[in-house]
mmCIF file of C-alpha atoms and ligand atoms in Angstrom:
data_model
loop_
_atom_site.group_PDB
_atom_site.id
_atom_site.type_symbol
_atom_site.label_atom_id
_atom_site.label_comp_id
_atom_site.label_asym_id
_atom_site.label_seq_id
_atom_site.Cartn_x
_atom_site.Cartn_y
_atom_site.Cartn_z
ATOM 1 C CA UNK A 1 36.155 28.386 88.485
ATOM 2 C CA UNK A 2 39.423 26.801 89.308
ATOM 3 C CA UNK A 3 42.425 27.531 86.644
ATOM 4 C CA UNK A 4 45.180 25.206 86.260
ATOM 5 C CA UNK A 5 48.279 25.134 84.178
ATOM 6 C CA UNK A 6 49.043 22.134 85.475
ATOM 7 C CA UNK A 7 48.653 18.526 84.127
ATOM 8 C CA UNK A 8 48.648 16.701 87.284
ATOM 9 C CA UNK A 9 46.268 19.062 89.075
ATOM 10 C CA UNK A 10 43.801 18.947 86.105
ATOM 11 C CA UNK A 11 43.818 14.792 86.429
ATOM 12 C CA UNK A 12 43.478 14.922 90.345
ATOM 13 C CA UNK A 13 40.602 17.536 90.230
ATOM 14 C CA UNK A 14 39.153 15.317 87.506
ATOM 15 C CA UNK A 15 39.489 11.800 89.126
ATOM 16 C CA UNK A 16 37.910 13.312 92.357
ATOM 17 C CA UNK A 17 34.691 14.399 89.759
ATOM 18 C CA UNK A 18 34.769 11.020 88.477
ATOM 19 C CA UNK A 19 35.289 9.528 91.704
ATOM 20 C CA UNK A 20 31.796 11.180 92.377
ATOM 21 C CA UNK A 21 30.130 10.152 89.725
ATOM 22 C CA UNK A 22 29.742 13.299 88.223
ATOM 23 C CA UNK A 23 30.051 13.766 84.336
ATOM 24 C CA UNK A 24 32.465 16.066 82.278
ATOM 25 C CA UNK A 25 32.046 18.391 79.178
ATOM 26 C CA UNK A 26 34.721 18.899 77.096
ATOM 27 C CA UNK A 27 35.214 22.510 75.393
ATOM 28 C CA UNK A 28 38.854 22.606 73.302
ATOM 29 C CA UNK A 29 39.734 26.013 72.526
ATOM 30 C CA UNK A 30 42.595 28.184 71.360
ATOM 31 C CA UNK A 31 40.891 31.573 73.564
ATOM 32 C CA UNK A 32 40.365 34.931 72.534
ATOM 33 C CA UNK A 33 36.975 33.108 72.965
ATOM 34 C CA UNK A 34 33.405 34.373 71.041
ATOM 35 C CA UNK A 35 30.248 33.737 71.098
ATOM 36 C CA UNK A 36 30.945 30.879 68.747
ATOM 37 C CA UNK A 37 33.107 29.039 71.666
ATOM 38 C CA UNK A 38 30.511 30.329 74.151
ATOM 39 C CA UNK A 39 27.926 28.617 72.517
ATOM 40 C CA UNK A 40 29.851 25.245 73.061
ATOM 41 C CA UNK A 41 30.492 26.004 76.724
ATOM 42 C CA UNK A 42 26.491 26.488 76.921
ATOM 43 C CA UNK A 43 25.598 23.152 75.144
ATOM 44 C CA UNK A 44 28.767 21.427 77.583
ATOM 45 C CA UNK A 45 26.948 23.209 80.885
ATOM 46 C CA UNK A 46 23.339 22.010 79.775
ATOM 47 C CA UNK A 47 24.683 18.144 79.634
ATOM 48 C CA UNK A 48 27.401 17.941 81.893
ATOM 49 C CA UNK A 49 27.898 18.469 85.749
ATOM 50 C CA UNK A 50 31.327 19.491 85.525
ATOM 51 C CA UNK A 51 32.527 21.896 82.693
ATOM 52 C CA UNK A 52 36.076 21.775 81.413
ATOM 53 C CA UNK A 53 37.373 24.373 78.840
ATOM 54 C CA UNK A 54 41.153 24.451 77.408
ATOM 55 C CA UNK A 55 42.726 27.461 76.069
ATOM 56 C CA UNK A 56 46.398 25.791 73.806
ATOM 57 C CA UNK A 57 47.270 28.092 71.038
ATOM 58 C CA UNK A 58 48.607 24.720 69.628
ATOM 59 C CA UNK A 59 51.988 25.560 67.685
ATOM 60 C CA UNK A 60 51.795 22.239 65.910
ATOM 61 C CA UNK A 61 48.522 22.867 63.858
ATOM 62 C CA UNK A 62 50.477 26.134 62.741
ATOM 63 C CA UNK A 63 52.548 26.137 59.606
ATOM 64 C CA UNK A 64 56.045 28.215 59.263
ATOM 65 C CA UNK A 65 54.612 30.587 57.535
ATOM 66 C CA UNK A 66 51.347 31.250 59.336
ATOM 67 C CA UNK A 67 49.727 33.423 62.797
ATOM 68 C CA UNK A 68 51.145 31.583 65.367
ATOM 69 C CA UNK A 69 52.722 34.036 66.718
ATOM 70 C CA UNK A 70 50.042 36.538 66.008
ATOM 71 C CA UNK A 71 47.136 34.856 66.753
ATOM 72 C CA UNK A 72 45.064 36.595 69.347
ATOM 73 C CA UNK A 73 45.084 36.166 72.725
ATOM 74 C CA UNK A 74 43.314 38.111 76.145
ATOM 75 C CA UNK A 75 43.719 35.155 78.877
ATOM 76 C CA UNK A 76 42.201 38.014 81.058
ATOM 77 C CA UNK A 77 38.746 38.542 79.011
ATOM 78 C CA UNK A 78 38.573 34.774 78.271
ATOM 79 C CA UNK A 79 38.651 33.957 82.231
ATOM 80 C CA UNK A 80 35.922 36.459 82.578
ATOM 81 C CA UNK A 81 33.704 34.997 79.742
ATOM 82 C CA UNK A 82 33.909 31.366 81.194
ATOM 83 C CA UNK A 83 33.495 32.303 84.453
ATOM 84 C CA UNK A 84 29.881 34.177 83.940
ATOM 85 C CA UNK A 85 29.078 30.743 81.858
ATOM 86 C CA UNK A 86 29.790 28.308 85.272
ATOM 87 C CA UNK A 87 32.486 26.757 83.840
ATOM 88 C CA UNK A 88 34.091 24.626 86.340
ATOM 89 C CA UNK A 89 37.988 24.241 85.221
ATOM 90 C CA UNK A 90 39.853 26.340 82.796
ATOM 91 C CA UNK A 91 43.258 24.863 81.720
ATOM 92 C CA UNK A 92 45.457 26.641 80.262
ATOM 93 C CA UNK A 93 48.588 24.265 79.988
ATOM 94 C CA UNK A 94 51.848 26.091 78.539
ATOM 95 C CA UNK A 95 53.849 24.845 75.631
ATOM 96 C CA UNK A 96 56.364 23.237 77.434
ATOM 97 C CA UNK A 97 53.905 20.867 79.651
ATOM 98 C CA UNK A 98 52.033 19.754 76.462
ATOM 99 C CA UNK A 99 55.132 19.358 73.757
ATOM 100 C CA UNK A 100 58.149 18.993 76.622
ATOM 101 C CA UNK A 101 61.656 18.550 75.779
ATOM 102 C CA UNK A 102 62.210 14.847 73.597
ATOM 103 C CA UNK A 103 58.396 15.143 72.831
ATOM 104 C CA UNK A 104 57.664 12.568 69.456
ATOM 105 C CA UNK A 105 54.595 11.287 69.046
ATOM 106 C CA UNK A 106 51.955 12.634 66.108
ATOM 107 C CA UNK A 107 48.872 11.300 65.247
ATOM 108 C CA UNK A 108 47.270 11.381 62.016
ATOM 109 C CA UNK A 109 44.099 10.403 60.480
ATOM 110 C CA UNK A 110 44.996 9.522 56.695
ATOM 111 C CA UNK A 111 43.196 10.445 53.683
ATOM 112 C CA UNK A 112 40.826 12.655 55.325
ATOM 113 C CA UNK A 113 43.426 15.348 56.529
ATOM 114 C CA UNK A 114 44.948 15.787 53.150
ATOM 115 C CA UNK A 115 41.804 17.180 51.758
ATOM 116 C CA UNK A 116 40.483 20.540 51.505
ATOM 117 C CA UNK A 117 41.594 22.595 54.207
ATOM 118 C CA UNK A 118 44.800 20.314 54.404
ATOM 119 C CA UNK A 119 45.764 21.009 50.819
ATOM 120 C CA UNK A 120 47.216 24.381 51.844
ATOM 121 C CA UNK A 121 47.668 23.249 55.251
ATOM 122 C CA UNK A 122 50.289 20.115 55.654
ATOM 123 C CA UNK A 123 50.208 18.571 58.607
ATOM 124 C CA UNK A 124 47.669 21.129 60.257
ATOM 125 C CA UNK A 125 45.265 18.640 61.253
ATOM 126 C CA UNK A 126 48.091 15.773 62.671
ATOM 127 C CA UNK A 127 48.560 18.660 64.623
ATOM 128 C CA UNK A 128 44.868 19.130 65.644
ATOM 129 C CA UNK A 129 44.522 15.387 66.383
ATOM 130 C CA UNK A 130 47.789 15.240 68.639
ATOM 131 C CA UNK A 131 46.573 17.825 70.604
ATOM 132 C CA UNK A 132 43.320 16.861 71.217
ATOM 133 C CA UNK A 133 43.664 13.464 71.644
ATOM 134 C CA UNK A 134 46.357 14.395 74.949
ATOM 135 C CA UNK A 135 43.603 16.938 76.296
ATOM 136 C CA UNK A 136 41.358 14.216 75.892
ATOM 137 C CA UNK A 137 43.939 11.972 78.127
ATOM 138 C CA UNK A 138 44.240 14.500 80.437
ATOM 139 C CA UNK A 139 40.685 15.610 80.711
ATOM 140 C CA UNK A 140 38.660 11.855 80.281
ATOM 141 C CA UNK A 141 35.886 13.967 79.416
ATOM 142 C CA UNK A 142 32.511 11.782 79.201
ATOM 143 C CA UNK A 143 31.772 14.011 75.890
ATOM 144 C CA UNK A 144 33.675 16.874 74.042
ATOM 145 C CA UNK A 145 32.095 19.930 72.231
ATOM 146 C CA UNK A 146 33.311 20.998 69.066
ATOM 147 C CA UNK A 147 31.676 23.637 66.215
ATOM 148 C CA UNK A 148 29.948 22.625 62.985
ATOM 149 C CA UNK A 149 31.941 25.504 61.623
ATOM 150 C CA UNK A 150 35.295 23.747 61.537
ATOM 151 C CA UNK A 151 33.589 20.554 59.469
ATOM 152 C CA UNK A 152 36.622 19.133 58.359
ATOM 153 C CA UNK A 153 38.039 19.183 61.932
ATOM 154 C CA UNK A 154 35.090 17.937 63.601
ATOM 155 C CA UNK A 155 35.311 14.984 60.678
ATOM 156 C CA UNK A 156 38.243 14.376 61.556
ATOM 157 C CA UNK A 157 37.952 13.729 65.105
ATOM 158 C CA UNK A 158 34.734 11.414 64.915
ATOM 159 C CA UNK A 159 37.216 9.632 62.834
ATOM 160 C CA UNK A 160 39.850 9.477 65.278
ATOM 161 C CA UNK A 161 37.585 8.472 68.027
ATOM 162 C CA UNK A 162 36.126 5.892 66.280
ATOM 163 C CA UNK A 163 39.666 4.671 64.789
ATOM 164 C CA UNK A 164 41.301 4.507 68.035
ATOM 165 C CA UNK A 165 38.201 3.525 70.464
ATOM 166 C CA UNK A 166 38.170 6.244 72.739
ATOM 167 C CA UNK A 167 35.326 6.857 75.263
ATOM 168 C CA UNK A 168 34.328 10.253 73.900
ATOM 169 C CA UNK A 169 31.058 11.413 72.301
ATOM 170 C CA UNK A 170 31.908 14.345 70.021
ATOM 171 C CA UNK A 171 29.079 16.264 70.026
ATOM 172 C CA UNK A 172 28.744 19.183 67.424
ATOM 173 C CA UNK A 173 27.075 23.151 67.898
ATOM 174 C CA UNK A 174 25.683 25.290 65.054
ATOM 175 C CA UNK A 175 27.702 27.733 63.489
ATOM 176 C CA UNK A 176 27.314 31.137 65.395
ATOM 177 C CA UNK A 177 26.974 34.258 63.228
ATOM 178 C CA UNK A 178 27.456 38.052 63.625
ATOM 179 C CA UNK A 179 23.633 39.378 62.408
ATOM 180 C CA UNK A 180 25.129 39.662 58.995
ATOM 181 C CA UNK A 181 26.112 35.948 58.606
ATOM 182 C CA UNK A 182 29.690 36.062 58.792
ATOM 183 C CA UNK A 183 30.818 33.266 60.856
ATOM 184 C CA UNK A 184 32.092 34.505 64.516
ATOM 185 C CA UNK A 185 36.052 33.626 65.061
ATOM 186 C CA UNK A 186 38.975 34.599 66.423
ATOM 187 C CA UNK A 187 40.372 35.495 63.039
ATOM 188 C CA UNK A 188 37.734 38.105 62.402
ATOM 189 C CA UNK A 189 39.853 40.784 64.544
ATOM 190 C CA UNK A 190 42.474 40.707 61.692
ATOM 191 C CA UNK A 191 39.567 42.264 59.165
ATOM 192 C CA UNK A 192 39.921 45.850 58.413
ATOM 193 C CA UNK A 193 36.378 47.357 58.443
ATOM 194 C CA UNK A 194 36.806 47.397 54.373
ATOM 195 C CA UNK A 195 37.746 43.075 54.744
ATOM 196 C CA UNK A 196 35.287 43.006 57.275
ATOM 197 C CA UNK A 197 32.497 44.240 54.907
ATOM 198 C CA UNK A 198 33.578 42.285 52.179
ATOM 199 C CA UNK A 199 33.886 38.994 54.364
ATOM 200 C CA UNK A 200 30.074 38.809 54.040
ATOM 201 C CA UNK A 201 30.590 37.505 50.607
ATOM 202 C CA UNK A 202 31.164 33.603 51.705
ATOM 203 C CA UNK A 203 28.459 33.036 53.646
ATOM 204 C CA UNK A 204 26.585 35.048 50.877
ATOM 205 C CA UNK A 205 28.020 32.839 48.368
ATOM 206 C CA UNK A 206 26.738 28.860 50.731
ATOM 207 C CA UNK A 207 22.799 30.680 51.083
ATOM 208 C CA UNK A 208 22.905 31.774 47.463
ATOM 209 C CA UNK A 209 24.169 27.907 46.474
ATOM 210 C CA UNK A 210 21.815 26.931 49.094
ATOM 211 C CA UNK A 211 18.603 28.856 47.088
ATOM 212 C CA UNK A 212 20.126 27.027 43.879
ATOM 213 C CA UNK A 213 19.678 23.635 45.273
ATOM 214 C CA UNK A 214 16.607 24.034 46.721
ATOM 215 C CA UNK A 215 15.644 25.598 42.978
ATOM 216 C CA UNK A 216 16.482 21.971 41.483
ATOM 217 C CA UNK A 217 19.792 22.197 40.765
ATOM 218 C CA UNK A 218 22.228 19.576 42.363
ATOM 219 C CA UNK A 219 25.004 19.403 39.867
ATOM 220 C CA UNK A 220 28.339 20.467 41.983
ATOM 221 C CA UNK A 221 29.867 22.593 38.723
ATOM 222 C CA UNK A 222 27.247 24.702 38.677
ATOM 223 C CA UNK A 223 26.957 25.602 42.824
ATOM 224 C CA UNK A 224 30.539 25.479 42.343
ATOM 225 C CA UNK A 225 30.210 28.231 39.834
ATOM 226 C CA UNK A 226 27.748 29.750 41.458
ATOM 227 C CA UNK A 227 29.734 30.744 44.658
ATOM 228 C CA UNK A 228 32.715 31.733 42.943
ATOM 229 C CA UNK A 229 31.099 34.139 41.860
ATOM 230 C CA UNK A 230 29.522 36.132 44.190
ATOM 231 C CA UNK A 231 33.557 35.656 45.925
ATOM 232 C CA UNK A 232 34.851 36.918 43.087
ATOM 233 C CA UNK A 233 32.761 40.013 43.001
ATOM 234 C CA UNK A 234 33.926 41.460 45.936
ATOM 235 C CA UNK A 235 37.896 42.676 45.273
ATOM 236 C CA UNK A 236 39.527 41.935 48.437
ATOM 237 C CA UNK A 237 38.567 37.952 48.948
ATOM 238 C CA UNK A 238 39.723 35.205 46.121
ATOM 239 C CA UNK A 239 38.781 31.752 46.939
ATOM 240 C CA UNK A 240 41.618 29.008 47.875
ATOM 241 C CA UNK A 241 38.792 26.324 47.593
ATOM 242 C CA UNK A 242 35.007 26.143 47.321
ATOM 243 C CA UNK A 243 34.282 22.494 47.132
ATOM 244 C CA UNK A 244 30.350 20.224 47.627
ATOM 245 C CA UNK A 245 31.892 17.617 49.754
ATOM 246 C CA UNK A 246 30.088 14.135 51.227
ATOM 247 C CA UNK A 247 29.756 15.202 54.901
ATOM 248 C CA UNK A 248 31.649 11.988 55.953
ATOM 249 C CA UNK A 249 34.555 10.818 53.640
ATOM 250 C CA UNK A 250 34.937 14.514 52.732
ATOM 251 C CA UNK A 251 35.059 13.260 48.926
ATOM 252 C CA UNK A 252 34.349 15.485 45.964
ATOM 253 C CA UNK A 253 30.418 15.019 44.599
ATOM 254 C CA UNK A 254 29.105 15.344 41.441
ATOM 255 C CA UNK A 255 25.552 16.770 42.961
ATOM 256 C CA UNK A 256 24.113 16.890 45.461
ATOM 257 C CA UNK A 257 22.097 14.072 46.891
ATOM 258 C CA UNK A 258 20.068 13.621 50.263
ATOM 259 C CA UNK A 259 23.012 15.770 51.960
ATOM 260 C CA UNK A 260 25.977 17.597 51.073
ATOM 261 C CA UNK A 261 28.617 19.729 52.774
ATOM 262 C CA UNK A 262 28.866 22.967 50.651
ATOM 263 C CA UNK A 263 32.342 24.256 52.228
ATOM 264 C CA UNK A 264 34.778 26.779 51.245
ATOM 265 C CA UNK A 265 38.376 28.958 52.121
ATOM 266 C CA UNK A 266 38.258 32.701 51.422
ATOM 267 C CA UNK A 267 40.861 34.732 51.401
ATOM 268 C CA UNK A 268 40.196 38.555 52.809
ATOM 269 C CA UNK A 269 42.993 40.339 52.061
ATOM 270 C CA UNK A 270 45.925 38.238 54.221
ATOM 271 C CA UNK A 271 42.991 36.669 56.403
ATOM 272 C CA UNK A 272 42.258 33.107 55.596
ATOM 273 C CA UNK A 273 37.875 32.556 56.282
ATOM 274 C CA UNK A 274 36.333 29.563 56.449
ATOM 275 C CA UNK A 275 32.777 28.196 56.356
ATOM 276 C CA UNK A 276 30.375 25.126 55.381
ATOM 277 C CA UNK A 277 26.693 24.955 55.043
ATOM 278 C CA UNK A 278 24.845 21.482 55.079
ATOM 279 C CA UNK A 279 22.439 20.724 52.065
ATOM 280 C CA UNK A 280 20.284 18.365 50.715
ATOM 281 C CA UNK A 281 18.013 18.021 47.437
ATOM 282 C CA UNK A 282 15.284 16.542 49.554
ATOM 283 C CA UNK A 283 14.593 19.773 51.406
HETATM 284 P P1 LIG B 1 39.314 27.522 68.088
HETATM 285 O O1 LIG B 1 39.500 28.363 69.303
HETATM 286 O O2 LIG B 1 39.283 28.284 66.813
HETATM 287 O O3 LIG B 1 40.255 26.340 68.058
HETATM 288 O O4 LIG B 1 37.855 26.886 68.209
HETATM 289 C C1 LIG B 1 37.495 26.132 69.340
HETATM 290 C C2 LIG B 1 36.167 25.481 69.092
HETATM 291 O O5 LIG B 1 35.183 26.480 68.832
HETATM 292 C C3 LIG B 1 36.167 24.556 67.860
HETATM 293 O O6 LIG B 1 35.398 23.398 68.156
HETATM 294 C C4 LIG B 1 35.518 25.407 66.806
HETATM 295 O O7 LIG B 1 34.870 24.651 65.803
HETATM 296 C C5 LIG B 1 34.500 26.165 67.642
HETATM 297 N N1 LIG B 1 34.036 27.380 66.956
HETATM 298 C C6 LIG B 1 34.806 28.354 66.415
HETATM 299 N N2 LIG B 1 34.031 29.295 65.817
HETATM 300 C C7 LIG B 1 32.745 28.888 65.991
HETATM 301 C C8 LIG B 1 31.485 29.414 65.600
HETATM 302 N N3 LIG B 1 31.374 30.557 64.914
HETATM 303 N N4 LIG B 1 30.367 28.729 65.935
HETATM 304 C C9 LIG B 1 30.462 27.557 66.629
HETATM 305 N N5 LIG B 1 31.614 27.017 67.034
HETATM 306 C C10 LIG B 1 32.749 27.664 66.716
#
């Protein structure tokens, strides 16, 4: 596995793959990498010839007043991890190649980036789109992995994509689990083990919406209802949102109908959790 901090090694390693004919899988990542990332690196390797994973902690999808500075990070453990999955180039660009010195442009996919997530979040996913649509300029990947568990974002993207015309399937991987449900992430090391037990509560709260649906009930208030509670019953999370979305325009439905994106932010203690579940009243 070669390593490169470099943008113009990372496009003349890349142009030589192309030059072969050989096609490239995309794997964005911030490190500190799980079994959730992983996953994505498998599903690249299975498709792809050449594997490409980026590790950014990107400050621009970062607000003032959140982890940027604290976010997590073992570049040691993460070059292990990716090596033992065959991936081919790890870049791991610093701040100062990506965002240098005059640096202006953002890009920003209206409407949908306000929503949910970007209620409490301004401009967190203009910064998600800037980024990856330079590592997507740097990389020309034939296709680019991304999780099911960041719906919004991965919504977001297809949107760009198709906006903007770029020659990049986005393909999306299941949401990996610890065995008790909670979605794997990077945040998770924040938990204390008393969080950590409670943060079982929100994917708790999308099966036990999930059982209501496929009981007969589709109206939004009441799923709505449903998984506040069983947040609310456990004293260290509150909810900042718990919303049945359409899985495309990300808008608000009154039930739900062949699918639906049950999604929701939980607070755990100071650790912000998210997670989704698809739906649909047809089974
Ligand atoms: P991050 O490092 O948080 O920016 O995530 C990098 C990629 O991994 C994104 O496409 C995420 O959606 C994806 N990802 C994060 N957690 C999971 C998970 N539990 N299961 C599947 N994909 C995930």
């Amino acid at each position: 596995m070669r390593v490169v901090e470099d943008i113009a090694t990372v496009r003349a390693l890349l142009s030589e793959h192309r030059r072969r004919g050989e096609s490239v899988g995309f794997v964005p990542t911030m490190g500190y990498l799980h079994e959730g990332h992983l996953s994505l690196v498998r599903i690249a390797r299975a498709r792809a010839m050449r594997v490409v994973v980026s590790i950014f902690v990107n400050p621009m999808q970062f607000g003032p007043d959140e982890d940027f500075e604290r976010y997590p990070r073992d570049p040691e453990r993460d070059r292990r991890l990716l090596e033992a999955e065959g991936c081919d180039l790890l870049f791991t660009p610093s701040r100062e190649a990506v965002y240098p010195e005059g640096y202006g442009t953002e890009v920003s996919v209206a409407g949908l980036a306000g929503k949910l997530c970007g209620q409490s979040r301004p401009g967190h996913f203009d910064g998600v789109t800037t980024v990856v649509l330079k590592l997507f300029n740097i990389v020309q990947p034939d296709f680019a992995v991304f999780g099911q568990k960041d719906a919004q974002q991965l919504v977001i993207i297809r949107r760009m994509v198709a906006d903007l015309d770029l020659p990049v399937q986005i393909v999306a991987g299941p949401t990996v689990r610890e065995p008790d449900g909670l979605a794997a992430s990077s945040r998770n090391a924040y938990l204390s083990p008393e969080e950590r037990k409670q943060a079982t509560c929100v994917y708790r709260a999308l099966r036990g919406a999930e059982a209501v649906v496929r009981s007969g009930e589709v109206r939004a208030d009441r799923l709505v209802d449903e998984m506040r509670r069983t947040i609310e019953a456990e004293p260290l999370a509150s909810a900042e949102y718990i919303s049945v979305v359409d899985p495309v325009s990300l808008e608000d439905l009154e039930a739900v109908g062949r699918s639906a994106l049950l999604t929701l932010a939980v607070r755990v203690g100071k650790t912000r959790l998210i997670d989704n579940l698809l739906v649909g009243a047809g089974g």
